[in-house]
PDB file of C-alpha atoms in Angstrom:
ATOM      1  CA  MET N 236      48.500  26.647   6.324  1.00  0.00           C
ATOM      2  CA  THR N 237      44.841  26.318   5.214  1.00  0.00           C
ATOM      3  CA  ALA N 238      42.148  28.805   6.287  1.00  0.00           C
ATOM      4  CA  THR N 239      40.803  28.282   9.821  1.00  0.00           C
ATOM      5  CA  THR N 240      37.078  27.842  10.246  1.00  0.00           C
ATOM      6  CA  ILE N 241      35.049  29.133  13.133  1.00  0.00           C
ATOM      7  CA  ALA N 242      34.009  25.525  14.055  1.00  0.00           C
ATOM      8  CA  GLN N 243      37.625  24.633  14.270  1.00  0.00           C
ATOM      9  CA  VAL N 244      38.260  27.795  16.701  1.00  0.00           C
ATOM     10  CA  MET N 245      35.188  26.819  18.763  1.00  0.00           C
ATOM     11  CA  THR N 246      36.380  23.027  18.978  1.00  0.00           C
ATOM     12  CA  GLY N 247      40.044  24.204  19.998  1.00  0.00           C
ATOM     13  CA  ILE N 248      38.607  26.306  22.757  1.00  0.00           C
ATOM     14  CA  ALA N 249      36.426  23.513  23.999  1.00  0.00           C
ATOM     15  CA  THR N 250      39.443  21.220  23.916  1.00  0.00           C
ATOM     16  CA  ARG N 251      41.386  23.634  26.253  1.00  0.00           C
ATOM     17  CA  LEU N 252      38.366  24.089  28.659  1.00  0.00           C
ATOM     18  CA  ALA N 253      38.029  20.307  28.912  1.00  0.00           C
ATOM     19  CA  THR N 254      41.319  20.334  30.682  1.00  0.00           C
ATOM     20  CA  ILE N 255      39.721  22.075  33.748  1.00  0.00           C
ATOM     21  CA  GLY N 256      38.669  19.253  36.087  1.00  0.00           C
ATOM     22  CA  GLY N 257      34.860  19.347  36.934  1.00  0.00           C
ATOM     23  CA  LEU N 258      34.068  21.917  34.189  1.00  0.00           C
ATOM     24  CA  ARG N 259      31.672  20.237  31.685  1.00  0.00           C
ATOM     25  CA  THR N 260      31.715  21.191  27.931  1.00  0.00           C
ATOM     26  CA  THR N 261      30.901  19.416  24.694  1.00  0.00           C
ATOM     27  CA  ALA N 262      33.467  18.321  22.276  1.00  0.00           C
ATOM     28  CA  ASP N 263      32.806  21.311  19.859  1.00  0.00           C
ATOM     29  CA  GLY N 264      31.942  23.836  22.722  1.00  0.00           C
ATOM     30  CA  THR N 265      28.323  24.183  21.588  1.00  0.00           C
ATOM     31  CA  ALA N 266      25.462  24.241  24.165  1.00  0.00           C
ATOM     32  CA  PRO N 267      24.359  20.698  25.211  1.00  0.00           C
ATOM     33  CA  ASP N 268      20.684  19.628  25.292  1.00  0.00           C
ATOM     34  CA  GLN N 269      20.745  19.882  29.055  1.00  0.00           C
ATOM     35  CA  ILE N 270      22.837  22.288  31.097  1.00  0.00           C
ATOM     36  CA  ASN N 271      24.685  20.472  34.064  1.00  0.00           C
ATOM     37  CA  PRO N 272      26.600  23.226  36.056  1.00  0.00           C
ATOM     38  CA  PRO N 273      29.461  23.933  35.940  1.00  0.00           C
ATOM     39  CA  GLN N 274      29.051  24.251  32.248  1.00  0.00           C
ATOM     40  CA  ALA N 275      31.159  26.049  29.610  1.00  0.00           C
ATOM     41  CA  ILE N 276      29.596  27.111  26.362  1.00  0.00           C
ATOM     42  CA  VAL N 277      31.652  28.503  23.425  1.00  0.00           C
ATOM     43  CA  GLY N 278      29.586  30.958  21.449  1.00  0.00           C
ATOM     44  CA  VAL N 279      29.709  31.675  17.807  1.00  0.00           C
ATOM     45  CA  PRO N 280      31.481  34.903  17.581  1.00  0.00           C
ATOM     46  CA  PRO N 281      30.093  38.208  16.152  1.00  0.00           C
ATOM     47  CA  ILE N 282      31.802  39.285  13.085  1.00  0.00           C
ATOM     48  CA  PRO N 283      31.009  43.107  12.837  1.00  0.00           C
ATOM     49  CA  GLN N 284      32.724  43.845   9.540  1.00  0.00           C
ATOM     50  CA  TYR N 285      34.092  40.848   7.528  1.00  0.00           C
ATOM     51  CA  HIS N 286      36.537  42.846   5.442  1.00  0.00           C
ATOM     52  CA  GLN N 287      38.197  44.354   8.521  1.00  0.00           C
ATOM     53  CA  SER N 288      37.797  41.160  10.795  1.00  0.00           C
ATOM     54  CA  MET N 289      39.070  38.804   8.097  1.00  0.00           C
ATOM     55  CA  ALA N 290      41.523  41.000   6.058  1.00  0.00           C
ATOM     56  CA  MET N 291      44.831  40.260   4.525  1.00  0.00           C
ATOM     57  CA  GLY N 292      44.615  36.452   4.829  1.00  0.00           C
ATOM     58  CA  ARG N 293      44.341  36.764   8.606  1.00  0.00           C
ATOM     59  CA  PHE N 294      41.329  37.193  10.960  1.00  0.00           C
ATOM     60  CA  ARG N 295      40.688  38.582  14.293  1.00  0.00           C
ATOM     61  CA  LEU N 296      37.787  37.258  16.371  1.00  0.00           C
ATOM     62  CA  GLU N 297      36.422  37.886  19.782  1.00  0.00           C
ATOM     63  CA  VAL N 298      34.820  34.614  20.934  1.00  0.00           C
ATOM     64  CA  PRO N 299      32.388  34.550  23.952  1.00  0.00           C
ATOM     65  CA  VAL N 300      32.687  31.651  26.391  1.00  0.00           C
ATOM     66  CA  TYR N 301      29.896  31.463  28.696  1.00  0.00           C
ATOM     67  CA  LEU N 302      30.329  29.655  32.018  1.00  0.00           C
ATOM     68  CA  LEU N 303      27.280  28.736  34.156  1.00  0.00           C
ATOM     69  CA  VAL N 304      27.969  27.712  37.665  1.00  0.00           C
ATOM     70  CA  SER N 305      24.661  27.230  39.436  1.00  0.00           C
ATOM     71  CA  ALA N 306      20.876  27.862  39.292  1.00  0.00           C
ATOM     72  CA  ALA N 307      21.027  30.629  41.823  1.00  0.00           C
ATOM     73  CA  LEU N 308      23.261  33.375  42.924  1.00  0.00           C
ATOM     74  CA  ASP N 309      24.513  31.977  46.011  1.00  0.00           C
ATOM     75  CA  ARG N 310      27.860  31.830  47.996  1.00  0.00           C
ATOM     76  CA  THR N 311      28.875  28.492  46.437  1.00  0.00           C
ATOM     77  CA  GLY N 312      28.140  29.596  42.891  1.00  0.00           C
ATOM     78  CA  GLN N 313      30.045  32.995  43.519  1.00  0.00           C
ATOM     79  CA  LEU N 314      33.017  31.220  44.918  1.00  0.00           C
ATOM     80  CA  GLN N 315      33.092  28.672  41.952  1.00  0.00           C
ATOM     81  CA  LEU N 316      32.862  31.526  39.490  1.00  0.00           C
ATOM     82  CA  ALA N 317      35.662  33.413  41.284  1.00  0.00           C
ATOM     83  CA  GLY N 318      37.865  30.304  40.825  1.00  0.00           C
ATOM     84  CA  PHE N 319      37.253  30.037  37.158  1.00  0.00           C
ATOM     85  CA  ALA N 320      37.808  33.919  36.822  1.00  0.00           C
ATOM     86  CA  ASP N 321      41.077  33.687  38.710  1.00  0.00           C
ATOM     87  CA  PRO N 322      44.210  34.414  36.397  1.00  0.00           C
ATOM     88  CA  ALA N 323      45.909  31.228  37.620  1.00  0.00           C
ATOM     89  CA  GLY N 324      45.058  27.958  39.421  1.00  0.00           C
ATOM     90  CA  ALA N 325      43.538  24.652  38.769  1.00  0.00           C
ATOM     91  CA  THR N 326      40.159  25.993  37.739  1.00  0.00           C
ATOM     92  CA  SER N 327      41.486  29.174  35.921  1.00  0.00           C
ATOM     93  CA  VAL N 328      39.770  29.586  32.424  1.00  0.00           C
ATOM     94  CA  ARG N 329      42.613  31.985  31.431  1.00  0.00           C
ATOM     95  CA  ALA N 330      45.346  29.518  32.608  1.00  0.00           C
ATOM     96  CA  ALA N 331      43.905  26.565  30.751  1.00  0.00           C
ATOM     97  CA  VAL N 332      43.295  28.351  27.463  1.00  0.00           C
ATOM     98  CA  GLU N 333      46.594  30.326  27.431  1.00  0.00           C
ATOM     99  CA  ALA N 334      48.512  27.042  28.251  1.00  0.00           C
ATOM    100  CA  ASP N 335      48.169  26.320  24.397  1.00  0.00           C
ATOM    101  CA  ARG N 336      47.668  29.823  22.684  1.00  0.00           C
ATOM    102  CA  THR N 337      47.626  28.019  19.321  1.00  0.00           C
ATOM    103  CA  LEU N 338      44.604  25.863  20.474  1.00  0.00           C
ATOM    104  CA  GLY N 339      46.221  22.723  19.105  1.00  0.00           C
ATOM    105  CA  GLY N 340      47.783  24.536  16.084  1.00  0.00           C
ATOM    106  CA  VAL N 341      44.449  25.858  14.907  1.00  0.00           C
ATOM    107  CA  VAL N 342      45.058  29.517  15.480  1.00  0.00           C
ATOM    108  CA  ASP N 343      48.138  31.759  15.429  1.00  0.00           C
ATOM    109  CA  ASP N 344      47.307  33.255  18.793  1.00  0.00           C
ATOM    110  CA  CYS N 345      44.433  33.096  21.626  1.00  0.00           C
ATOM    111  CA  VAL N 346      44.337  35.186  24.845  1.00  0.00           C
ATOM    112  CA  VAL N 347      41.647  35.670  27.273  1.00  0.00           C
ATOM    113  CA  GLN N 348      40.729  39.336  26.966  1.00  0.00           C
ATOM    114  CA  ASP N 349      38.346  39.866  29.695  1.00  0.00           C
ATOM    115  CA  PHE N 350      35.636  38.348  31.968  1.00  0.00           C
ATOM    116  CA  ARG N 351      32.318  39.885  33.373  1.00  0.00           C
ATOM    117  CA  PRO N 352      30.048  38.188  35.722  1.00  0.00           C
ATOM    118  CA  LEU N 353      26.439  37.945  34.465  1.00  0.00           C
ATOM    119  CA  GLY N 354      23.266  38.205  36.491  1.00  0.00           C
ATOM    120  CA  ALA N 355      20.718  35.485  36.187  1.00  0.00           C
ATOM    121  CA  GLU N 356      20.828  34.050  32.724  1.00  0.00           C
ATOM    122  CA  GLU N 357      18.150  31.858  31.165  1.00  0.00           C
ATOM    123  CA  VAL N 358      18.753  28.770  29.203  1.00  0.00           C
ATOM    124  CA  GLY N 359      15.921  26.346  28.163  1.00  0.00           C
ATOM    125  CA  ALA N 360      13.582  28.223  30.701  1.00  0.00           C
ATOM    126  CA  ILE N 361      15.923  27.544  33.683  1.00  0.00           C
ATOM    127  CA  GLY N 362      17.758  30.351  35.377  1.00  0.00           C
ATOM    128  CA  TYR N 363      21.679  30.162  35.902  1.00  0.00           C
ATOM    129  CA  TYR N 364      24.429  32.305  37.391  1.00  0.00           C
ATOM    130  CA  GLY N 365      27.682  32.625  35.775  1.00  0.00           C
ATOM    131  CA  GLY N 366      29.880  34.928  33.630  1.00  0.00           C
ATOM    132  CA  VAL N 367      31.260  35.474  30.052  1.00  0.00           C
ATOM    133  CA  PHE N 368      34.904  35.394  29.055  1.00  0.00           C
ATOM    134  CA  THR N 369      35.958  37.081  25.906  1.00  0.00           C
ATOM    135  CA  LEU N 370      38.866  35.265  23.994  1.00  0.00           C
ATOM    136  CA  LEU N 371      40.742  37.309  21.402  1.00  0.00           C
ATOM    137  CA  ILE N 372      41.670  35.123  18.477  1.00  0.00           C
ATOM    138  CA  TYR N 373      44.192  35.712  15.446  1.00  0.00           C
ATOM    139  CA  ALA N 374      44.161  33.025  12.846  1.00  0.00           C
ATOM    140  CA  GLN N 375      44.870  32.458   8.995  1.00  0.00           C
ATOM    141  CA  GLY N 376      42.026  33.438   6.777  1.00  0.00           C
ATOM    142  CA  ALA N 377      41.174  32.525   3.332  1.00  0.00           C
TER     143      ALA N 377
END
């Protein structure tokens, strides 16, 4: 198996998120020019220590996935966010991602580690309400 790239990981996550009906994401998971909620954005993961994160031919990443549901903290946005945060169901991020924990054969394993709601977040000078999921990835390194 060849070394997995961070871009491949991001695309694999976006592909899994695209299985959730009504959730928008780009093909590679990056932020679009214009946010149209509900929108998922796969963040570039932090790498705190290359030699620990990417040691022994394998690497471990914690990839953030930002999910924006509305431009205001309202009842509809909160309920929609709750559906994405549910551990199971048609709009569950966890269920969609963990339905193929190899992200199409790109990684060895991927699990949704946690979720935390966000307050108002600003993207392109427009405020949104949403949350962030952290996905734990193990993959083949160089």
